[in-house]
Coordinates of C-alpha atoms and ligand atoms in Angstrom, one line a residue:
M3 CA -58.9 -105.6 4.7
K4 CA -57.1 -102.4 5.7
T5 CA -53.8 -102.9 7.4
Y6 CA -52.3 -100.1 9.5
K7 CA -48.6 -99.9 10.1
I8 CA -48.0 -98.9 13.7
A9 CA -44.5 -98.1 15.1
A10 CA -44.4 -99.0 18.8
I11 CA -41.8 -97.3 20.9
P12 CA -42.4 -98.6 24.4
A13 CA -39.2 -97.0 25.8
D14 CA -38.7 -96.7 29.5
G15 CA -40.2 -97.6 32.9
I16 CA -43.8 -98.7 32.7
G17 CA -43.9 -97.8 28.9
P18 CA -43.4 -101.4 27.8
E19 CA -46.1 -102.7 30.2
V20 CA -48.7 -100.3 29.0
I21 CA -47.8 -100.5 25.3
D22 CA -48.0 -104.3 25.5
A23 CA -51.5 -103.9 27.0
G24 CA -52.4 -101.4 24.3
T25 CA -51.3 -103.6 21.4
R26 CA -53.2 -106.6 22.8
V27 CA -56.4 -104.5 23.0
L28 CA -55.9 -103.2 19.5
S29 CA -55.4 -106.6 18.1
A30 CA -58.6 -107.9 19.9
L31 CA -60.4 -104.8 18.5
A32 CA -59.3 -105.5 14.9
G33 CA -60.3 -109.2 15.3
H34 CA -63.7 -108.4 16.7
L35 CA -64.6 -105.6 14.2
G36 CA -63.0 -107.2 11.2
G37 CA -62.0 -105.2 8.1
M38 CA -58.8 -103.9 9.7
S39 CA -55.6 -105.1 11.1
F40 CA -52.6 -103.6 12.8
D41 CA -49.1 -104.4 11.7
V42 CA -47.1 -103.4 14.8
T43 CA -43.3 -103.0 14.6
T44 CA -41.6 -102.4 18.0
F45 CA -38.5 -100.3 18.3
D46 CA -36.2 -100.7 21.3
W47 CA -35.2 -97.1 21.6
G48 CA -35.0 -95.3 24.9
S49 CA -32.7 -95.1 27.9
D50 CA -31.4 -98.7 27.8
Y51 CA -30.6 -98.1 24.1
Y52 CA -28.8 -94.9 25.2
K53 CA -26.7 -96.8 27.7
T54 CA -25.4 -99.1 25.0
H55 CA -25.3 -96.8 22.0
G56 CA -24.8 -93.3 23.5
S57 CA -27.9 -92.0 21.8
M58 CA -31.6 -92.5 22.6
M59 CA -32.4 -93.6 19.0
P60 CA -30.4 -94.2 15.8
E61 CA -29.5 -91.3 13.6
D62 CA -31.9 -92.3 10.9
A63 CA -34.7 -92.9 13.3
L64 CA -37.1 -90.4 11.6
E65 CA -36.4 -92.0 8.2
Q66 CA -37.3 -95.4 9.8
L67 CA -40.5 -94.1 11.3
K68 CA -41.7 -92.1 8.2
P69 CA -43.5 -95.0 6.4
F70 CA -45.7 -95.8 9.4
D71 CA -49.4 -94.7 9.7
A72 CA -48.9 -93.8 13.4
I73 CA -46.5 -94.1 16.3
Y74 CA -47.6 -95.6 19.6
F75 CA -45.3 -94.3 22.3
G76 CA -44.9 -95.5 25.9
A77 CA -42.9 -93.3 28.3
V78 CA -39.4 -91.8 28.5
G79 CA -37.2 -91.1 31.4
A80 CA -34.8 -93.1 33.6
P81 CA -33.4 -92.5 37.1
D82 CA -29.8 -92.7 35.9
V83 CA -30.0 -90.6 32.7
P84 CA -30.6 -86.8 32.9
D85 CA -34.2 -86.0 31.9
H86 CA -33.2 -83.4 29.4
I87 CA -31.2 -86.0 27.6
T88 CA -33.9 -88.5 27.4
L89 CA -36.5 -85.9 26.4
W90 CA -34.4 -84.1 23.8
G91 CA -33.0 -87.4 22.5
L92 CA -36.3 -89.2 21.7
R93 CA -39.6 -87.6 22.2
L94 CA -39.0 -84.0 21.2
P95 CA -37.0 -84.8 18.0
I96 CA -39.9 -86.9 16.9
C97 CA -42.5 -84.2 17.8
Q98 CA -40.5 -81.5 16.2
G99 CA -39.0 -83.5 13.3
F100 CA -42.4 -84.6 12.2
D101 CA -43.9 -81.2 12.9
Q102 CA -46.5 -82.6 15.2
Y103 CA -47.5 -79.1 16.2
A104 CA -50.9 -79.9 17.7
N105 CA -50.8 -81.7 21.0
V106 CA -54.3 -82.8 21.9
R107 CA -55.1 -83.7 25.6
P108 CA -58.7 -84.7 26.4
T109 CA -59.9 -85.1 30.0
R110 CA -63.2 -86.4 31.4
I111 CA -64.1 -87.9 34.7
M112 CA -64.4 -91.6 34.0
A113 CA -66.9 -93.8 35.7
G114 CA -65.4 -95.4 38.8
V115 CA -62.7 -92.9 39.1
K116 CA -62.8 -90.7 42.2
A117 CA -62.2 -87.0 41.3
P118 CA -61.2 -84.5 44.0
L119 CA -63.6 -81.7 43.2
R120 CA -66.9 -81.2 44.9
D121 CA -70.1 -81.0 42.8
V122 CA -68.5 -82.7 39.7
G123 CA -69.3 -86.2 38.5
V124 CA -68.9 -88.7 35.8
G125 CA -68.6 -87.1 32.4
D126 CA -67.8 -83.7 33.8
L127 CA -64.5 -81.9 33.0
D128 CA -65.0 -82.9 29.5
W129 CA -62.3 -80.7 28.2
V130 CA -59.8 -80.9 25.4
I131 CA -56.6 -79.0 25.9
V132 CA -54.8 -78.1 22.7
R133 CA -51.1 -77.6 23.4
E134 CA -48.8 -75.8 20.9
N135 CA -46.2 -78.5 20.4
S136 CA -43.5 -77.1 18.1
E137 CA -42.2 -73.8 19.5
G138 CA -42.9 -71.4 22.4
E139 CA -41.0 -72.2 25.5
Y140 CA -39.9 -75.6 24.2
S141 CA -38.2 -74.2 21.0
G142 CA -34.8 -75.2 22.4
N143 CA -33.4 -71.8 21.8
G144 CA -30.9 -70.6 24.4
G145 CA -27.5 -71.3 25.8
R146 CA -25.1 -71.0 28.6
T147 CA -21.9 -69.0 28.7
H148 CA -19.2 -68.8 31.3
K149 CA -20.4 -72.1 32.6
G150 CA -19.7 -72.6 36.3
L151 CA -18.2 -69.2 36.8
P152 CA -20.0 -66.6 39.0
E153 CA -20.8 -64.6 35.9
E154 CA -22.5 -67.5 34.2
V155 CA -25.5 -66.6 32.0
A156 CA -28.2 -68.9 30.8
T157 CA -31.0 -68.0 28.4
E158 CA -34.1 -70.0 27.6
V159 CA -35.8 -68.1 24.7
S160 CA -39.5 -68.6 23.9
I161 CA -40.1 -68.3 20.2
F162 CA -43.6 -67.5 18.9
T163 CA -44.0 -67.2 15.1
R164 CA -47.1 -65.9 13.3
V165 CA -47.2 -69.1 11.3
G166 CA -46.9 -71.3 14.4
V167 CA -49.5 -69.4 16.4
T168 CA -52.0 -69.1 13.5
R169 CA -51.9 -72.8 12.7
I170 CA -52.5 -73.9 16.3
M171 CA -55.2 -71.3 16.7
R172 CA -57.0 -72.6 13.6
Y173 CA -56.6 -76.2 14.8
A174 CA -58.1 -75.2 18.2
F175 CA -61.0 -73.2 16.8
S176 CA -61.8 -76.0 14.4
L177 CA -61.7 -78.6 17.1
A178 CA -64.0 -76.4 19.3
Q179 CA -66.4 -76.1 16.3
S180 CA -66.6 -79.8 16.0
R181 CA -67.7 -80.3 19.6
P182 CA -71.2 -79.8 20.8
R183 CA -70.6 -76.7 22.9
K184 CA -68.5 -74.9 20.3
L185 CA -66.6 -73.1 23.1
L186 CA -62.9 -72.2 23.1
T187 CA -60.8 -70.5 25.8
V188 CA -57.5 -69.0 24.7
V189 CA -54.9 -69.0 27.5
T190 CA -52.0 -66.6 27.6
K191 CA -50.0 -64.4 30.0
S192 CA -50.3 -61.3 27.9
N193 CA -50.3 -58.9 30.8
A194 CA -46.8 -59.7 31.8
Q195 CA -45.4 -61.2 28.6
R196 CA -46.0 -58.3 26.3
Y197 CA -44.6 -59.6 22.9
G198 CA -45.3 -63.2 22.1
M199 CA -48.4 -63.4 24.3
V200 CA -49.9 -60.2 22.9
M201 CA -49.4 -61.6 19.4
W202 CA -51.3 -64.7 20.6
D203 CA -54.2 -62.6 21.6
E204 CA -54.2 -60.7 18.3
I205 CA -54.0 -63.8 16.2
A206 CA -56.8 -65.4 18.2
A207 CA -59.0 -62.5 17.4
E208 CA -58.1 -62.7 13.7
V209 CA -58.7 -66.5 13.5
A210 CA -61.9 -66.2 15.4
L211 CA -63.4 -64.3 12.4
E212 CA -63.1 -67.5 10.4
F213 CA -65.2 -69.3 13.0
P214 CA -68.2 -67.1 13.7
D215 CA -70.1 -70.0 15.3
V216 CA -67.5 -70.6 18.0
T217 CA -67.8 -68.7 21.3
W218 CA -64.4 -67.9 22.6
D219 CA -62.9 -66.1 25.5
K220 CA -59.4 -65.3 26.9
M221 CA -57.9 -66.2 30.2
L222 CA -54.6 -65.4 31.8
V223 CA -52.9 -68.7 32.8
D224 CA -52.8 -68.0 36.5
A225 CA -56.5 -67.1 36.6
M226 CA -57.1 -70.2 34.4
T227 CA -56.0 -72.5 37.3
V228 CA -58.7 -70.9 39.5
R229 CA -61.4 -71.2 36.8
M230 CA -60.5 -74.9 36.2
T231 CA -60.9 -75.6 39.9
L232 CA -63.8 -73.4 40.9
N233 CA -65.8 -73.2 37.7
P234 CA -64.9 -76.2 35.6
Q235 CA -68.2 -76.5 33.9
S236 CA -67.6 -73.2 32.1
L237 CA -64.8 -74.8 30.0
D238 CA -64.7 -77.0 26.9
T239 CA -61.9 -76.6 24.4
I240 CA -58.7 -74.8 25.6
V241 CA -55.7 -73.6 23.6
A242 CA -52.4 -72.6 25.2
T243 CA -48.7 -72.4 24.7
N244 CA -46.4 -75.4 25.0
L245 CA -45.5 -74.7 28.6
H246 CA -48.8 -73.3 29.8
A247 CA -50.6 -76.2 28.4
D248 CA -48.1 -78.6 29.9
I249 CA -48.9 -77.3 33.3
L250 CA -52.7 -77.0 32.8
S251 CA -52.9 -80.5 31.5
D252 CA -51.4 -81.9 34.7
L253 CA -54.0 -79.9 36.6
A254 CA -56.7 -81.2 34.3
G255 CA -55.5 -84.8 34.9
A256 CA -55.4 -84.3 38.6
L257 CA -58.9 -82.8 38.7
A258 CA -60.2 -85.6 36.6
G259 CA -58.9 -88.1 39.2
S260 CA -55.6 -89.4 37.8
L261 CA -52.8 -88.7 35.4
G262 CA -53.0 -92.5 34.9
V263 CA -56.0 -92.1 32.6
A264 CA -54.9 -89.1 30.6
P265 CA -53.9 -89.5 27.0
T266 CA -52.1 -87.3 24.5
A267 CA -51.9 -87.1 20.7
N268 CA -49.0 -85.4 19.0
I269 CA -50.6 -84.5 15.6
D270 CA -49.4 -83.3 12.3
P271 CA -52.7 -82.0 11.1
E272 CA -51.4 -81.8 7.5
R273 CA -50.6 -85.5 7.6
R274 CA -47.1 -85.1 6.0
F275 CA -45.7 -87.4 8.7
P276 CA -47.0 -90.0 11.1
S277 CA -48.6 -88.6 14.3
M278 CA -47.6 -90.0 17.7
F279 CA -49.9 -91.2 20.5
E280 CA -48.9 -91.7 24.1
P281 CA -50.2 -91.7 27.7
I282 CA -49.3 -88.4 29.5
H283 CA -47.9 -90.2 32.6
G284 CA -44.2 -90.7 32.7
S285 CA -42.1 -93.8 33.1
A286 CA -43.0 -94.2 36.8
F287 CA -40.0 -96.1 38.1
D288 CA -41.6 -96.6 41.5
I289 CA -44.1 -99.1 40.1
T290 CA -42.2 -100.4 37.1
G291 CA -42.3 -104.2 36.9
K292 CA -45.0 -104.5 39.5
G293 CA -47.7 -105.1 37.0
I294 CA -50.0 -102.4 38.3
A295 CA -49.5 -99.6 35.8
N296 CA -52.8 -98.1 34.7
P297 CA -53.3 -98.9 31.0
V298 CA -56.3 -96.7 30.5
A299 CA -54.4 -93.7 29.2
T300 CA -52.7 -96.0 26.7
F301 CA -56.1 -97.4 25.6
W302 CA -57.6 -93.9 25.4
T303 CA -54.6 -92.7 23.2
A304 CA -55.2 -95.7 21.0
A305 CA -58.7 -94.4 20.5
Q306 CA -57.2 -91.0 19.5
M307 CA -54.9 -92.9 17.1
L308 CA -57.9 -94.8 15.6
E309 CA -59.7 -91.5 15.1
H310 CA -56.7 -89.9 13.4
I311 CA -56.1 -92.8 11.0
G312 CA -59.8 -92.7 9.9
E313 CA -61.5 -95.3 12.1
P314 CA -63.8 -93.3 14.3
A315 CA -66.2 -96.1 14.9
A316 CA -63.5 -98.4 16.2
A317 CA -62.3 -95.5 18.4
E318 CA -65.8 -95.2 19.9
H319 CA -66.1 -99.0 20.3
L320 CA -62.8 -99.1 22.2
M321 CA -63.7 -96.1 24.5
S322 CA -67.1 -97.5 25.3
A323 CA -65.4 -100.8 26.3
V324 CA -62.9 -98.9 28.5
D325 CA -65.8 -96.9 30.1
R326 CA -67.7 -100.1 30.9
V327 CA -64.6 -101.7 32.5
C328 CA -64.0 -98.6 34.7
E329 CA -67.7 -98.4 35.6
A330 CA -67.5 -102.1 36.7
G331 CA -64.7 -101.0 39.1
I332 CA -62.0 -102.9 37.4
L333 CA -59.3 -100.3 38.2
T334 CA -55.6 -100.2 39.1
P335 CA -54.5 -98.9 42.5
D336 CA -53.7 -95.3 41.3
V337 CA -57.4 -94.8 40.8
G338 CA -58.5 -96.6 43.9
G339 CA -58.8 -100.2 42.6
T340 CA -57.0 -103.4 43.2
A341 CA -56.7 -104.8 39.7
T342 CA -53.5 -105.4 37.9
T343 CA -52.6 -104.1 34.4
D344 CA -53.3 -107.5 33.0
E345 CA -56.7 -107.8 34.7
V346 CA -57.8 -104.4 33.3
T347 CA -56.5 -105.3 29.9
K348 CA -58.3 -108.7 29.8
A349 CA -61.5 -107.0 31.0
V350 CA -61.2 -104.4 28.2
I351 CA -60.6 -107.2 25.7
E352 CA -63.7 -109.0 26.9
A353 CA -65.7 -105.8 26.7
V354 CA -64.4 -105.0 23.2
K355 CA -65.7 -108.4 22.2
G356 CA -69.1 -107.5 23.7
R357 CA -68.8 -109.7 26.7
N358 CA -69.5 -108.7 30.3
A359 CA -66.4 -107.1 31.8
L360 CA -67.2 -108.5 35.2
T361 CA -67.1 -112.2 34.2
Ligands
LIG18 C1 -45.8 -83.9 29.1 C2 -44.5 -84.1 30.0 C3 -43.3 -83.7 29.2 C4 -43.4 -82.3 28.7 C5 -42.0 -83.9 30.0 C6 -41.8 -85.4 30.3 C7 -40.8 -83.3 29.5 O1 -44.6 -83.4 31.1 O2 -45.9 -84.6 28.1 O3 -46.6 -83.2 29.5 O4 -43.2 -81.3 29.5 O5 -43.7 -82.1 27.6
LIG19 MG1 -46.5 -82.5 31.4

């Protein structure tokens, strides 16, 4: 019996609702497949913790998380705490402290989910966006001087390092190589941003030589939004900077029908630290406590977690259960259904056990 130690950080808003759904499904999956179990430890870090302790998580948080096989993260953000505090107090210190430099964001139009584009259907928009997750526009470098005065200056410096760009490029090429189409699109803005982005282009060309079987092309980020919308079938794997991929992944989620189903994995490919898995959607205070949060992104990211810890068959079993439930129309309101979080979760558990999702 293999036991995986999972650190759950449900955090804010609908985070606890979807992580609860996710851990129920994981335990049903382990029970059904046998040979594995999940030992889940839940941490109460987040905005409520901040209101009591003055910080989003304790000082030794990373030390506490280190022994785990993976981190299962809900959502962060509260209406009464500034967003930059919640973000820089919890999620980013974990991503950056554990050098989870590859942020992997798959999309696909799921059965039963209505997508807004003409001429695309179930299974289309099967993309993976690889987001550089450790530097670039999110490096945290900058400052403000003469605060509040007319001559105030603020800088927000993007940092691109050869090491950082090379490693994300290798990750993206290798991911593209592992997918049937072996197709990678490298996104930059190297016409206007003539230093960091030009280095991206150069490093992409260098790394491409190591992957002769991968077909690759380059897009400027603005033109990329057009291609994603008007020629979506021409894309497969996509690599972009921290901010560009942040924006493109929202577009991808919208084109696939809903951000409610989009997952994300923050991966340390060298496996020195635990990687972190989360739904892309935020804390969604407008629906918190209503029991209607879409748990599909949290299930999908659990499948990413299973793949990462070396259980690809379990990941596939879980995703096929999720697909069957979506296909049966058991969907939350954000994707046009009337089911509650609990109903979707129960249906997925039944499907995991091989029972009909409809009964
Ligand atoms: C995401 C989110 C975050 C980001 C926000 C919440 C800061 O939009 O994961 O895409 O920009 O990284
Ligand atoms: Mg985003």
